[in-house]
PDB file of C-alpha atoms in Angstrom:
ATOM      1  CA  GLU A   1    -120.443  47.536  75.775  1.00  0.00           C
ATOM      2  CA  PRO A   2    -121.282  48.624  72.042  1.00  0.00           C
ATOM      3  CA  GLU A   3    -118.633  47.824  69.422  1.00  0.00           C
ATOM      4  CA  VAL A   4    -117.570  47.533  65.813  1.00  0.00           C
ATOM      5  CA  THR A   5    -118.202  44.732  64.102  1.00  0.00           C
ATOM      6  CA  GLN A   6    -116.368  43.524  61.211  1.00  0.00           C
ATOM      7  CA  THR A   7    -117.446  40.690  58.369  1.00  0.00           C
ATOM      8  CA  PRO A   8    -115.352  38.218  57.211  1.00  0.00           C
ATOM      9  CA  SER A   9    -112.745  37.950  59.670  1.00  0.00           C
ATOM     10  CA  HIS A  10    -110.945  36.250  56.628  1.00  0.00           C
ATOM     11  CA  GLN A  11    -111.470  37.093  52.722  1.00  0.00           C
ATOM     12  CA  VAL A  12    -109.423  35.203  49.859  1.00  0.00           C
ATOM     13  CA  THR A  13    -110.070  36.255  46.487  1.00  0.00           C
ATOM     14  CA  GLN A  14    -108.588  36.221  43.321  1.00  0.00           C
ATOM     15  CA  MET A  15    -106.968  38.744  41.418  1.00  0.00           C
ATOM     16  CA  GLY A  16    -108.790  40.792  39.497  1.00  0.00           C
ATOM     17  CA  GLN A  17    -112.178  39.895  42.172  1.00  0.00           C
ATOM     18  CA  GLU A  18    -114.512  42.418  43.449  1.00  0.00           C
ATOM     19  CA  VAL A  19    -114.358  41.742  47.201  1.00  0.00           C
ATOM     20  CA  ILE A  20    -116.926  43.833  49.964  1.00  0.00           C
ATOM     21  CA  LEU A  21    -115.637  44.141  53.306  1.00  0.00           C
ATOM     22  CA  ARG A  22    -118.676  44.651  55.741  1.00  0.00           C
ATOM     23  CA  CYS A  23    -119.088  46.650  58.604  1.00  0.00           C
ATOM     24  CA  VAL A  24    -121.140  47.351  61.605  1.00  0.00           C
ATOM     25  CA  PRO A  25    -120.632  50.680  63.481  1.00  0.00           C
ATOM     26  CA  ILE A  26    -121.314  51.622  67.080  1.00  0.00           C
ATOM     27  CA  SER A  27    -125.407  52.497  66.448  1.00  0.00           C
ATOM     28  CA  ASN A  28    -125.824  56.285  67.513  1.00  0.00           C
ATOM     29  CA  HIS A  29    -122.046  56.893  65.741  1.00  0.00           C
ATOM     30  CA  LEU A  30    -121.315  59.442  62.872  1.00  0.00           C
ATOM     31  CA  TYR A  31    -118.514  59.130  61.111  1.00  0.00           C
ATOM     32  CA  PHE A  32    -116.819  56.146  59.756  1.00  0.00           C
ATOM     33  CA  TYR A  33    -113.510  55.004  58.594  1.00  0.00           C
ATOM     34  CA  TRP A  34    -111.555  52.751  56.974  1.00  0.00           C
ATOM     35  CA  TYR A  35    -107.418  51.943  57.610  1.00  0.00           C
ATOM     36  CA  ARG A  36    -105.562  49.075  56.496  1.00  0.00           C
ATOM     37  CA  GLN A  37    -102.515  47.284  57.426  1.00  0.00           C
ATOM     38  CA  ILE A  38    -100.338  45.436  55.182  1.00  0.00           C
ATOM     39  CA  LEU A  39     -98.335  42.902  56.989  1.00  0.00           C
ATOM     40  CA  GLY A  40     -95.369  44.797  58.973  1.00  0.00           C
ATOM     41  CA  GLN A  41     -96.362  47.991  58.109  1.00  0.00           C
ATOM     42  CA  LYS A  42     -98.788  51.159  59.501  1.00  0.00           C
ATOM     43  CA  VAL A  43    -102.168  51.087  59.864  1.00  0.00           C
ATOM     44  CA  GLU A  44    -102.746  53.692  56.759  1.00  0.00           C
ATOM     45  CA  PHE A  45    -105.685  55.521  56.537  1.00  0.00           C
ATOM     46  CA  LEU A  46    -107.734  55.049  53.560  1.00  0.00           C
ATOM     47  CA  VAL A  47    -111.108  57.082  53.798  1.00  0.00           C
ATOM     48  CA  SER A  48    -113.590  58.726  56.539  1.00  0.00           C
ATOM     49  CA  PHE A  49    -117.241  58.887  55.786  1.00  0.00           C
ATOM     50  CA  TYR A  50    -119.962  61.337  57.377  1.00  0.00           C
ATOM     51  CA  ASN A  51    -123.448  62.200  56.356  1.00  0.00           C
ATOM     52  CA  ASN A  52    -123.882  59.733  53.452  1.00  0.00           C
ATOM     53  CA  GLU A  53    -120.626  61.070  51.196  1.00  0.00           C
ATOM     54  CA  ILE A  54    -116.869  61.057  51.983  1.00  0.00           C
ATOM     55  CA  SER A  55    -114.932  63.865  54.022  1.00  0.00           C
ATOM     56  CA  GLU A  56    -111.394  62.709  53.279  1.00  0.00           C
ATOM     57  CA  LYS A  57    -109.290  60.026  51.445  1.00  0.00           C
ATOM     58  CA  SER A  58    -105.584  59.485  51.571  1.00  0.00           C
ATOM     59  CA  GLU A  59    -104.566  59.156  47.877  1.00  0.00           C
ATOM     60  CA  ILE A  60    -104.354  55.213  48.478  1.00  0.00           C
ATOM     61  CA  PHE A  61    -107.839  55.096  47.997  1.00  0.00           C
ATOM     62  CA  ASP A  62    -108.145  55.659  44.070  1.00  0.00           C
ATOM     63  CA  ASP A  63    -111.283  54.286  41.650  1.00  0.00           C
ATOM     64  CA  GLN A  64    -110.879  51.112  42.422  1.00  0.00           C
ATOM     65  CA  PHE A  65    -111.935  52.132  45.825  1.00  0.00           C
ATOM     66  CA  SER A  66    -115.467  52.751  46.942  1.00  0.00           C
ATOM     67  CA  VAL A  67    -117.522  53.234  49.625  1.00  0.00           C
ATOM     68  CA  GLU A  68    -121.389  52.680  50.986  1.00  0.00           C
ATOM     69  CA  ARG A  69    -123.452  52.840  54.008  1.00  0.00           C
ATOM     70  CA  PRO A  70    -126.012  50.722  51.869  1.00  0.00           C
ATOM     71  CA  ASP A  71    -128.549  51.031  55.148  1.00  0.00           C
ATOM     72  CA  GLY A  72    -129.164  52.530  58.541  1.00  0.00           C
ATOM     73  CA  SER A  73    -126.206  50.441  60.131  1.00  0.00           C
ATOM     74  CA  ASN A  74    -124.214  48.413  57.596  1.00  0.00           C
ATOM     75  CA  PHE A  75    -120.948  50.255  56.220  1.00  0.00           C
ATOM     76  CA  THR A  76    -119.117  48.806  53.337  1.00  0.00           C
ATOM     77  CA  LEU A  77    -115.813  49.409  51.467  1.00  0.00           C
ATOM     78  CA  LYS A  78    -115.904  47.545  47.706  1.00  0.00           C
ATOM     79  CA  ILE A  79    -112.447  46.841  46.384  1.00  0.00           C
ATOM     80  CA  ARG A  80    -113.568  46.588  42.024  1.00  0.00           C
ATOM     81  CA  SER A  81    -110.410  44.492  40.919  1.00  0.00           C
ATOM     82  CA  THR A  82    -108.587  43.436  43.320  1.00  0.00           C
ATOM     83  CA  LYS A  83    -104.466  43.176  43.112  1.00  0.00           C
ATOM     84  CA  LEU A  84    -102.352  41.338  44.607  1.00  0.00           C
ATOM     85  CA  GLU A  85    -100.862  44.513  46.869  1.00  0.00           C
ATOM     86  CA  ASP A  86    -104.624  44.710  48.425  1.00  0.00           C
ATOM     87  CA  SER A  87    -103.440  41.992  50.634  1.00  0.00           C
ATOM     88  CA  ALA A  88    -104.109  43.696  54.111  1.00  0.00           C
ATOM     89  CA  MET A  89    -105.954  43.915  57.027  1.00  0.00           C
ATOM     90  CA  TYR A  90    -108.836  46.246  56.307  1.00  0.00           C
ATOM     91  CA  PHE A  91    -109.748  48.221  59.919  1.00  0.00           C
ATOM     92  CA  CYS A  92    -112.958  50.169  60.212  1.00  0.00           C
ATOM     93  CA  ALA A  93    -113.882  52.446  62.600  1.00  0.00           C
ATOM     94  CA  SER A  94    -116.499  55.143  63.915  1.00  0.00           C
ATOM     95  CA  SER A  95    -116.599  57.495  66.200  1.00  0.00           C
ATOM     96  CA  ASP A  96    -119.301  59.757  68.241  1.00  0.00           C
ATOM     97  CA  PRO A  97    -120.347  63.447  67.043  1.00  0.00           C
ATOM     98  CA  ASP A  98    -119.788  64.745  70.393  1.00  0.00           C
ATOM     99  CA  SER A  99    -116.001  63.239  70.669  1.00  0.00           C
ATOM    100  CA  THR A 100    -114.906  63.417  67.318  1.00  0.00           C
ATOM    101  CA  ASP A 101    -111.345  62.385  67.747  1.00  0.00           C
ATOM    102  CA  THR A 102    -111.593  59.534  69.350  1.00  0.00           C
ATOM    103  CA  GLN A 103    -112.155  56.350  67.275  1.00  0.00           C
ATOM    104  CA  TYR A 104    -113.352  52.522  67.553  1.00  0.00           C
ATOM    105  CA  PHE A 105    -112.169  49.972  65.386  1.00  0.00           C
ATOM    106  CA  GLY A 106    -113.644  46.895  64.412  1.00  0.00           C
ATOM    107  CA  PRO A 107    -111.680  43.831  64.955  1.00  0.00           C
ATOM    108  CA  GLY A 108    -110.814  43.552  60.787  1.00  0.00           C
ATOM    109  CA  THR A 109    -111.004  41.464  58.104  1.00  0.00           C
ATOM    110  CA  ARG A 110    -108.077  39.817  56.957  1.00  0.00           C
ATOM    111  CA  LEU A 111    -108.303  40.099  52.814  1.00  0.00           C
ATOM    112  CA  THR A 112    -106.134  37.749  51.403  1.00  0.00           C
ATOM    113  CA  VAL A 113    -105.131  38.300  47.048  1.00  0.00           C
ATOM    114  CA  LEU A 114    -103.689  35.824  45.231  1.00  0.00           C
TER     115      LEU A 114
ATOM    116  CA  GLY B   1     -97.090  66.606  57.875  1.00  0.00           C
ATOM    117  CA  ASN B   2     -98.443  64.542  60.561  1.00  0.00           C
ATOM    118  CA  SER B   3     -96.588  61.026  61.352  1.00  0.00           C
ATOM    119  CA  VAL B   4     -95.912  58.773  64.833  1.00  0.00           C
ATOM    120  CA  THR B   5     -92.377  57.215  65.464  1.00  0.00           C
ATOM    121  CA  GLN B   6     -92.991  54.020  67.638  1.00  0.00           C
ATOM    122  CA  MET B   7     -90.345  52.014  69.210  1.00  0.00           C
ATOM    123  CA  GLU B   8     -89.401  48.635  67.361  1.00  0.00           C
ATOM    124  CA  GLY B   9     -90.231  45.442  69.172  1.00  0.00           C
ATOM    125  CA  PRO B  10     -91.120  42.761  69.799  1.00  0.00           C
ATOM    126  CA  VAL B  11     -90.656  43.248  73.502  1.00  0.00           C
ATOM    127  CA  THR B  12     -90.497  40.733  75.746  1.00  0.00           C
ATOM    128  CA  LEU B  13     -90.696  40.976  80.101  1.00  0.00           C
ATOM    129  CA  SER B  14     -91.238  38.744  82.653  1.00  0.00           C
ATOM    130  CA  GLU B  15     -94.386  39.409  84.771  1.00  0.00           C
ATOM    131  CA  GLU B  16     -93.706  42.379  87.177  1.00  0.00           C
ATOM    132  CA  ALA B  17     -91.336  44.121  84.897  1.00  0.00           C
ATOM    133  CA  PHE B  18     -91.581  47.618  84.187  1.00  0.00           C
ATOM    134  CA  LEU B  19     -92.830  49.149  81.363  1.00  0.00           C
ATOM    135  CA  THR B  20     -92.005  51.693  78.526  1.00  0.00           C
ATOM    136  CA  ILE B  21     -92.829  51.744  74.918  1.00  0.00           C
ATOM    137  CA  ASN B  22     -91.377  55.442  73.259  1.00  0.00           C
ATOM    138  CA  CYS B  23     -93.251  57.011  70.724  1.00  0.00           C
ATOM    139  CA  THR B  24     -92.778  60.409  69.372  1.00  0.00           C
ATOM    140  CA  TYR B  25     -95.180  62.285  66.509  1.00  0.00           C
ATOM    141  CA  THR B  26     -94.757  64.994  64.508  1.00  0.00           C
ATOM    142  CA  ALA B  27     -97.374  67.257  63.363  1.00  0.00           C
ATOM    143  CA  THR B  28     -98.364  70.232  61.333  1.00  0.00           C
ATOM    144  CA  GLY B  29    -101.271  71.357  64.175  1.00  0.00           C
ATOM    145  CA  TYR B  30    -102.605  70.521  67.860  1.00  0.00           C
ATOM    146  CA  PRO B  31    -103.208  66.595  67.890  1.00  0.00           C
ATOM    147  CA  SER B  32    -104.652  64.353  70.206  1.00  0.00           C
ATOM    148  CA  LEU B  33    -102.542  61.602  71.466  1.00  0.00           C
ATOM    149  CA  PHE B  34    -103.637  57.537  71.455  1.00  0.00           C
ATOM    150  CA  TRP B  35    -102.470  54.395  72.327  1.00  0.00           C
ATOM    151  CA  TYR B  36    -104.491  51.392  71.651  1.00  0.00           C
ATOM    152  CA  VAL B  37    -103.960  47.854  72.284  1.00  0.00           C
ATOM    153  CA  GLN B  38    -104.911  44.838  70.017  1.00  0.00           C
ATOM    154  CA  TYR B  39    -104.939  41.355  71.974  1.00  0.00           C
ATOM    155  CA  PRO B  40    -104.652  37.990  69.621  1.00  0.00           C
ATOM    156  CA  GLY B  41    -107.530  37.743  67.591  1.00  0.00           C
ATOM    157  CA  GLU B  42    -109.263  41.304  68.206  1.00  0.00           C
ATOM    158  CA  GLY B  43    -109.649  44.721  67.327  1.00  0.00           C
ATOM    159  CA  LEU B  44    -108.029  47.747  68.539  1.00  0.00           C
ATOM    160  CA  GLN B  45    -108.983  49.235  71.737  1.00  0.00           C
ATOM    161  CA  LEU B  46    -108.587  52.486  73.261  1.00  0.00           C
ATOM    162  CA  LEU B  47    -106.248  51.997  76.042  1.00  0.00           C
ATOM    163  CA  LEU B  48    -106.008  55.836  76.732  1.00  0.00           C
ATOM    164  CA  LYS B  49    -105.502  59.209  75.232  1.00  0.00           C
ATOM    165  CA  ALA B  50    -104.364  62.640  75.914  1.00  0.00           C
ATOM    166  CA  THR B  51    -105.886  65.870  74.147  1.00  0.00           C
ATOM    167  CA  LYS B  52    -103.391  68.625  74.851  1.00  0.00           C
ATOM    168  CA  ALA B  53     -99.571  68.906  76.228  1.00  0.00           C
ATOM    169  CA  ASP B  54     -98.944  68.073  79.853  1.00  0.00           C
ATOM    170  CA  ASP B  55    -102.152  65.816  79.946  1.00  0.00           C
ATOM    171  CA  LYS B  56    -102.039  62.522  81.607  1.00  0.00           C
ATOM    172  CA  GLY B  57    -103.938  59.552  80.198  1.00  0.00           C
ATOM    173  CA  SER B  58    -103.839  56.451  82.142  1.00  0.00           C
ATOM    174  CA  ASN B  59    -106.306  53.179  82.679  1.00  0.00           C
ATOM    175  CA  LYS B  60    -105.100  50.032  83.831  1.00  0.00           C
ATOM    176  CA  GLY B  61    -102.097  51.066  85.090  1.00  0.00           C
ATOM    177  CA  PHE B  62    -101.234  52.673  81.496  1.00  0.00           C
ATOM    178  CA  GLU B  63     -99.950  56.233  81.845  1.00  0.00           C
ATOM    179  CA  ALA B  64     -98.249  58.512  79.100  1.00  0.00           C
ATOM    180  CA  THR B  65     -97.831  62.171  78.935  1.00  0.00           C
ATOM    181  CA  TYR B  66     -98.256  64.387  76.481  1.00  0.00           C
ATOM    182  CA  ARG B  67     -94.987  66.119  75.961  1.00  0.00           C
ATOM    183  CA  LYS B  68     -94.810  68.795  73.530  1.00  0.00           C
ATOM    184  CA  GLU B  69     -91.371  70.110  74.698  1.00  0.00           C
ATOM    185  CA  THR B  70     -90.326  66.619  72.836  1.00  0.00           C
ATOM    186  CA  THR B  71     -93.015  65.545  70.939  1.00  0.00           C
ATOM    187  CA  SER B  72     -93.029  62.416  72.690  1.00  0.00           C
ATOM    188  CA  PHE B  73     -96.240  60.003  74.548  1.00  0.00           C
ATOM    189  CA  HIS B  74     -94.579  57.136  75.568  1.00  0.00           C
ATOM    190  CA  LEU B  75     -96.014  54.584  77.559  1.00  0.00           C
ATOM    191  CA  GLU B  76     -95.104  52.805  80.525  1.00  0.00           C
ATOM    192  CA  LYS B  77     -96.617  50.863  83.678  1.00  0.00           C
ATOM    193  CA  GLY B  78     -94.680  49.844  86.363  1.00  0.00           C
ATOM    194  CA  SER B  79     -95.717  46.365  86.683  1.00  0.00           C
ATOM    195  CA  VAL B  80     -97.171  43.859  83.745  1.00  0.00           C
ATOM    196  CA  GLN B  81     -98.901  41.090  83.901  1.00  0.00           C
ATOM    197  CA  VAL B  82     -99.233  37.985  81.265  1.00  0.00           C
ATOM    198  CA  SER B  83    -102.648  39.345  80.057  1.00  0.00           C
ATOM    199  CA  ASP B  84    -100.746  42.855  78.879  1.00  0.00           C
ATOM    200  CA  SER B  85     -99.513  40.706  76.099  1.00  0.00           C
ATOM    201  CA  ALA B  86    -100.844  42.367  72.795  1.00  0.00           C
ATOM    202  CA  VAL B  87     -99.283  44.885  70.149  1.00  0.00           C
ATOM    203  CA  TYR B  88     -99.070  48.273  71.304  1.00  0.00           C
ATOM    204  CA  PHE B  89    -100.295  51.017  68.672  1.00  0.00           C
ATOM    205  CA  CYS B  90     -99.390  54.883  69.437  1.00  0.00           C
ATOM    206  CA  ALA B  91    -101.247  57.560  67.268  1.00  0.00           C
ATOM    207  CA  LEU B  92    -102.565  61.077  66.770  1.00  0.00           C
ATOM    208  CA  SER B  93    -105.683  62.371  65.407  1.00  0.00           C
ATOM    209  CA  ASP B  94    -105.350  66.536  63.894  1.00  0.00           C
ATOM    210  CA  ALA B  95    -108.703  68.187  63.454  1.00  0.00           C
ATOM    211  CA  ASN B  96    -106.680  69.963  60.490  1.00  0.00           C
ATOM    212  CA  THR B  97    -106.566  66.587  58.613  1.00  0.00           C
ATOM    213  CA  GLY B  98    -110.357  65.520  58.994  1.00  0.00           C
ATOM    214  CA  ASN B  99    -109.525  63.630  62.575  1.00  0.00           C
ATOM    215  CA  GLN B 100    -107.713  60.709  60.530  1.00  0.00           C
ATOM    216  CA  PHE B 101    -105.265  58.760  62.462  1.00  0.00           C
ATOM    217  CA  TYR B 102    -101.748  58.325  62.008  1.00  0.00           C
ATOM    218  CA  PHE B 103    -100.581  54.983  63.567  1.00  0.00           C
ATOM    219  CA  GLY B 104     -96.534  54.267  64.408  1.00  0.00           C
ATOM    220  CA  THR B 105     -96.281  50.274  63.541  1.00  0.00           C
ATOM    221  CA  GLY B 106     -96.834  48.824  66.657  1.00  0.00           C
ATOM    222  CA  THR B 107     -94.838  47.267  69.288  1.00  0.00           C
ATOM    223  CA  SER B 108     -95.723  43.411  70.412  1.00  0.00           C
ATOM    224  CA  LEU B 109     -95.386  43.114  73.885  1.00  0.00           C
ATOM    225  CA  THR B 110     -95.119  39.142  75.438  1.00  0.00           C
ATOM    226  CA  VAL B 111     -95.318  39.268  79.427  1.00  0.00           C
ATOM    227  CA  ILE B 112     -93.778  35.568  80.091  1.00  0.00           C
ATOM    228  CA  PRO B 113     -94.573  34.256  83.959  1.00  0.00           C
TER     229      PRO B 113
END
């Protein structure tokens, strides 16, 4: 069964450094999403992406965040200058154009900012 | 706005016990409702969904009914197994807000033999 994959599974970085989290959505999906979950808190929406542009973003998704689909398979989340409070689990998701209300999630990347 | 409130955990049950995990929601439109499950070390997997009032989603012995009158989508299973040990997330998506998902906090379930 096709699945969303994410790399790395765990990323440790120093405060102020840039990180790129990578996702490979399901191949025929056209809608892509990033969510995050700070330890002990809810999974929160960050951004949705369709047709090579951001379609929705939350107030969390400020200027330090960016997303990109650099080729036909990858979908990346970049955090330019990480802060301690960016430490969280980051989930990528994708959805089928015929069933956009259902999203398929990857296993997550645990980001630790020191 | 949209939000999901989910029963706090952790929940510990003996094998073959009955499971209920409560979930209520608030929504501005007509959301679709979901239960996702996260097994240790894995991602969020869709367990079941319901897209309109009175729909019942079911999968792997789990069921949940979309109750508009009580704004609830409680997860139930008649007889849990050790392999059901996981974290369960209730969620909604609303086409009025671009189908972004709103999640509950997750409920950790441990089933002991």
